[in-house]
Each structure stands twice: as C-alpha cells, then as structure tokens.
Amino acid sequence: MTEPSFVVGEYRLRHMHHKLFHYAHVVVAAQPATTNAVSAGTAPFAWRLDSYGAFAYALDTDSDLVEEAVDGAVRALDALPGGSAFFAVVTSIQTSNVDTFPGDVRYAAGHALWRAVGHPRTDAREVRDGGLVFPDEALGVAVG
C-alpha cells in the first residue's frame, strides 16, 4: 500500500493597512490522514542560508514564529468541512524584520494550508488589535 503524497501550498501576505506593510511568506505541505495534525519542518528558516550565506543565524523570535505558523495551520484545519483530515508540515517561514507583525505568519500559514488541501477560502484581510485575522474571525462566525 502506498502512502499518499504531500501537496504543497504557499501564501505570500503583502498587505498595507494604516500605512503599515504586513509581510509573511509561508509554505505548508499536507497529505490526507485519519486525524488532523500539524508539525513544523526541520528547517523552516533554511531560506536564510540562501539569502545571507555563512552570515545567517537564528533569531530570538524564531520559536514564536514557528508556534504562530503551527497555530495558523491548526486553525485552518479546524475550519475545513467535516469528514476531511490532513497531516500538515510547515516547511518554510519567511518574514521581514520590519514588516512582519504578530498574526501575519499565522494568517499566511492558514491560507497556505487551505491552498495545499484545495479548499477555497475568502482572502479577507481584516486587521484587529494590530494583527490580521481569518475571515471567520472577522465576521464573528464560529469556525467549524
């Protein structure tokens, strides 16, 4: 029996709100599973090696960004129609030291997951308390 293959989805958030630019680029790979599960890949910040070479280094905020990306993917899985379950891996998280705000990575990861599983979602870029929120949160509708 062959295992289902992973399908990759990515989402690049580039949004201006109240003269602040929001940026995050997240890649998520997903495959069908019996229950929903999300994990972080082994090197979600490996892109820094391509950009900065030997001068690349980990940032103090990396673990927070990984948690935010996993949370975004989990929330996106929770919003899928019943009967579908996926195992997802956050494979890449790209941010900007200046233009990435709390919530941006979560938002991008959620949309990347929806793209990976082929689930069409409204790309409503609402901002609340300085962070971008999912369409269901912006409308005050319960997810699920």
CSV table of C-alpha atoms in Angstrom, one decimal:
chain,number,residue,atom,x,y,z
A,1,MET,CA,0.0,0.0,0.0
A,2,THR,CA,1.4,3.4,-1.0
A,3,GLU,CA,1.3,6.4,1.3
A,4,PRO,CA,-0.5,9.5,-0.1
A,5,SER,CA,1.9,12.1,-1.3
A,6,PHE,CA,2.2,15.6,0.1
A,7,VAL,CA,0.7,18.5,-1.7
A,8,VAL,CA,2.4,21.9,-1.2
A,9,GLY,CA,0.6,25.2,-0.7
A,10,GLU,CA,2.1,28.6,-0.2
A,11,TYR,CA,0.8,32.0,0.6
A,12,ARG,CA,2.6,35.3,0.4
A,13,LEU,CA,1.0,38.0,2.5
A,14,ARG,CA,1.7,41.5,1.3
A,15,HIS,CA,-0.8,44.0,2.7
A,16,MET,CA,-0.8,47.7,3.5
A,17,HIS,CA,-3.0,48.7,6.5
A,18,HIS,CA,-3.0,52.2,8.1
A,19,LYS,CA,0.4,52.9,6.5
A,20,LEU,CA,1.9,49.7,7.9
A,21,PHE,CA,3.0,47.0,5.5
A,22,HIS,CA,2.3,43.4,6.6
A,23,TYR,CA,4.5,40.6,5.1
A,24,ALA,CA,4.9,36.9,5.6
A,25,HIS,CA,5.5,34.0,3.2
A,26,VAL,CA,4.7,30.5,4.5
A,27,VAL,CA,4.8,27.1,2.7
A,28,VAL,CA,2.8,24.2,4.1
A,29,ALA,CA,2.8,20.6,2.8
A,30,ALA,CA,-0.2,18.4,3.5
A,31,GLN,CA,-1.5,14.9,2.9
A,32,PRO,CA,-4.7,13.1,3.8
A,33,ALA,CA,-4.7,11.5,7.2
A,34,THR,CA,-7.1,9.9,9.7
A,35,THR,CA,-6.9,12.8,12.1
A,36,ASN,CA,-5.8,16.4,11.8
A,37,ALA,CA,-2.2,17.1,12.9
A,38,VAL,CA,0.3,19.8,12.3
A,39,SER,CA,4.1,20.0,12.9
A,40,ALA,CA,6.9,22.2,11.9
A,41,GLY,CA,9.5,21.1,9.5
A,42,THR,CA,13.1,20.6,10.5
A,43,ALA,CA,14.4,23.8,8.9
A,44,PRO,CA,11.6,26.4,8.2
A,45,PHE,CA,14.2,29.2,8.2
A,46,ALA,CA,16.7,27.5,5.8
A,47,TRP,CA,15.9,30.2,3.2
A,48,ARG,CA,18.2,32.5,5.3
A,49,LEU,CA,21.2,30.4,4.1
A,50,ASP,CA,20.3,31.2,0.5
A,51,SER,CA,19.9,34.9,1.3
A,52,TYR,CA,22.7,35.5,3.8
A,53,GLY,CA,25.1,32.6,3.3
A,54,ALA,CA,27.5,32.0,6.1
A,55,PHE,CA,26.2,35.1,7.9
A,56,ALA,CA,22.8,33.6,8.5
A,57,TYR,CA,21.8,32.9,12.1
A,58,ALA,CA,18.7,32.1,14.2
A,59,LEU,CA,16.7,34.9,15.7
A,60,ASP,CA,15.2,35.1,19.2
A,61,THR,CA,11.7,35.2,17.6
A,62,ASP,CA,12.0,32.0,15.5
A,63,SER,CA,10.3,29.8,18.1
A,64,ASP,CA,7.4,32.3,18.4
A,65,LEU,CA,7.1,32.4,14.6
A,66,VAL,CA,7.0,28.5,14.4
A,67,GLU,CA,4.3,28.4,17.1
A,68,GLU,CA,2.3,31.1,15.2
A,69,ALA,CA,2.6,29.1,11.9
A,70,VAL,CA,1.5,25.9,13.5
A,71,ASP,CA,-1.4,27.6,15.2
A,72,GLY,CA,-2.5,29.1,11.9
A,73,ALA,CA,-2.4,25.7,10.2
A,74,VAL,CA,-4.3,24.2,13.1
A,75,ARG,CA,-7.0,26.9,12.8
A,76,ALA,CA,-7.2,26.4,9.1
A,77,LEU,CA,-7.7,22.6,9.6
A,78,ASP,CA,-10.4,23.3,12.1
A,79,ALA,CA,-12.3,25.4,9.6
A,80,LEU,CA,-12.4,22.6,7.0
A,81,PRO,CA,-15.7,20.8,6.4
A,82,GLY,CA,-16.3,17.7,8.5
A,83,GLY,CA,-15.0,14.4,7.2
A,84,SER,CA,-11.7,15.7,5.9
A,85,ALA,CA,-8.5,15.2,7.9
A,86,PHE,CA,-4.9,16.1,7.0
A,87,PHE,CA,-1.4,15.9,8.3
A,88,ALA,CA,0.4,19.2,7.6
A,89,VAL,CA,4.0,20.3,7.9
A,90,VAL,CA,5.1,23.9,7.9
A,91,THR,CA,8.2,23.7,5.7
A,92,SER,CA,9.1,27.4,5.3
A,93,ILE,CA,8.5,30.7,7.1
A,94,GLN,CA,9.8,33.9,5.6
A,95,THR,CA,9.5,37.1,7.4
A,96,SER,CA,10.8,40.7,7.4
A,97,ASN,CA,12.4,42.2,10.5
A,98,VAL,CA,10.5,45.4,9.8
A,99,ASP,CA,7.2,44.4,8.1
A,100,THR,CA,6.1,41.2,9.9
A,101,PHE,CA,3.7,41.8,12.8
A,102,PRO,CA,2.1,39.4,15.3
A,103,GLY,CA,-0.6,37.4,13.5
A,104,ASP,CA,0.9,37.8,10.0
A,105,VAL,CA,2.6,34.4,10.0
A,106,ARG,CA,-0.5,32.7,11.5
A,107,TYR,CA,-2.6,34.2,8.7
A,108,ALA,CA,-0.2,33.2,5.9
A,109,ALA,CA,0.1,29.7,7.3
A,110,GLY,CA,-3.6,29.2,7.4
A,111,HIS,CA,-4.1,30.3,3.8
A,112,ALA,CA,-1.1,28.2,2.7
A,113,LEU,CA,-2.7,25.1,4.3
A,114,TRP,CA,-6.0,25.8,2.6
A,115,ARG,CA,-4.2,26.1,-0.8
A,116,ALA,CA,-2.4,22.8,-0.1
A,117,VAL,CA,-5.7,20.9,0.5
A,118,GLY,CA,-7.6,22.7,-2.3
A,119,HIS,CA,-10.1,24.4,0.0
A,120,PRO,CA,-11.2,27.8,-1.4
A,121,ARG,CA,-11.4,30.5,1.2
A,122,THR,CA,-12.1,34.2,1.2
A,123,ASP,CA,-9.0,36.2,1.4
A,124,ALA,CA,-10.4,38.8,3.8
A,125,ARG,CA,-7.6,40.8,5.1
A,126,GLU,CA,-9.1,42.2,8.3
A,127,VAL,CA,-6.9,43.8,10.9
A,128,ARG,CA,-7.8,43.7,14.6
A,129,ASP,CA,-5.6,44.7,17.5
A,130,GLY,CA,-2.7,45.2,15.1
A,131,GLY,CA,-2.9,41.6,13.7
A,132,LEU,CA,-4.5,40.1,10.7
A,133,VAL,CA,-7.4,37.7,11.4
A,134,PHE,CA,-9.1,34.9,9.5
A,135,PRO,CA,-12.3,35.6,7.6
A,136,ASP,CA,-14.4,33.7,10.1
A,137,GLU,CA,-12.9,35.7,12.9
A,138,ALA,CA,-13.5,39.0,11.1
A,139,LEU,CA,-17.2,38.1,10.6
A,140,GLY,CA,-17.7,36.9,14.2
A,141,VAL,CA,-18.8,33.4,12.8
A,142,ALA,CA,-17.9,30.3,14.7
A,143,VAL,CA,-15.4,28.1,12.9
A,144,GLY,CA,-16.3,24.5,12.3
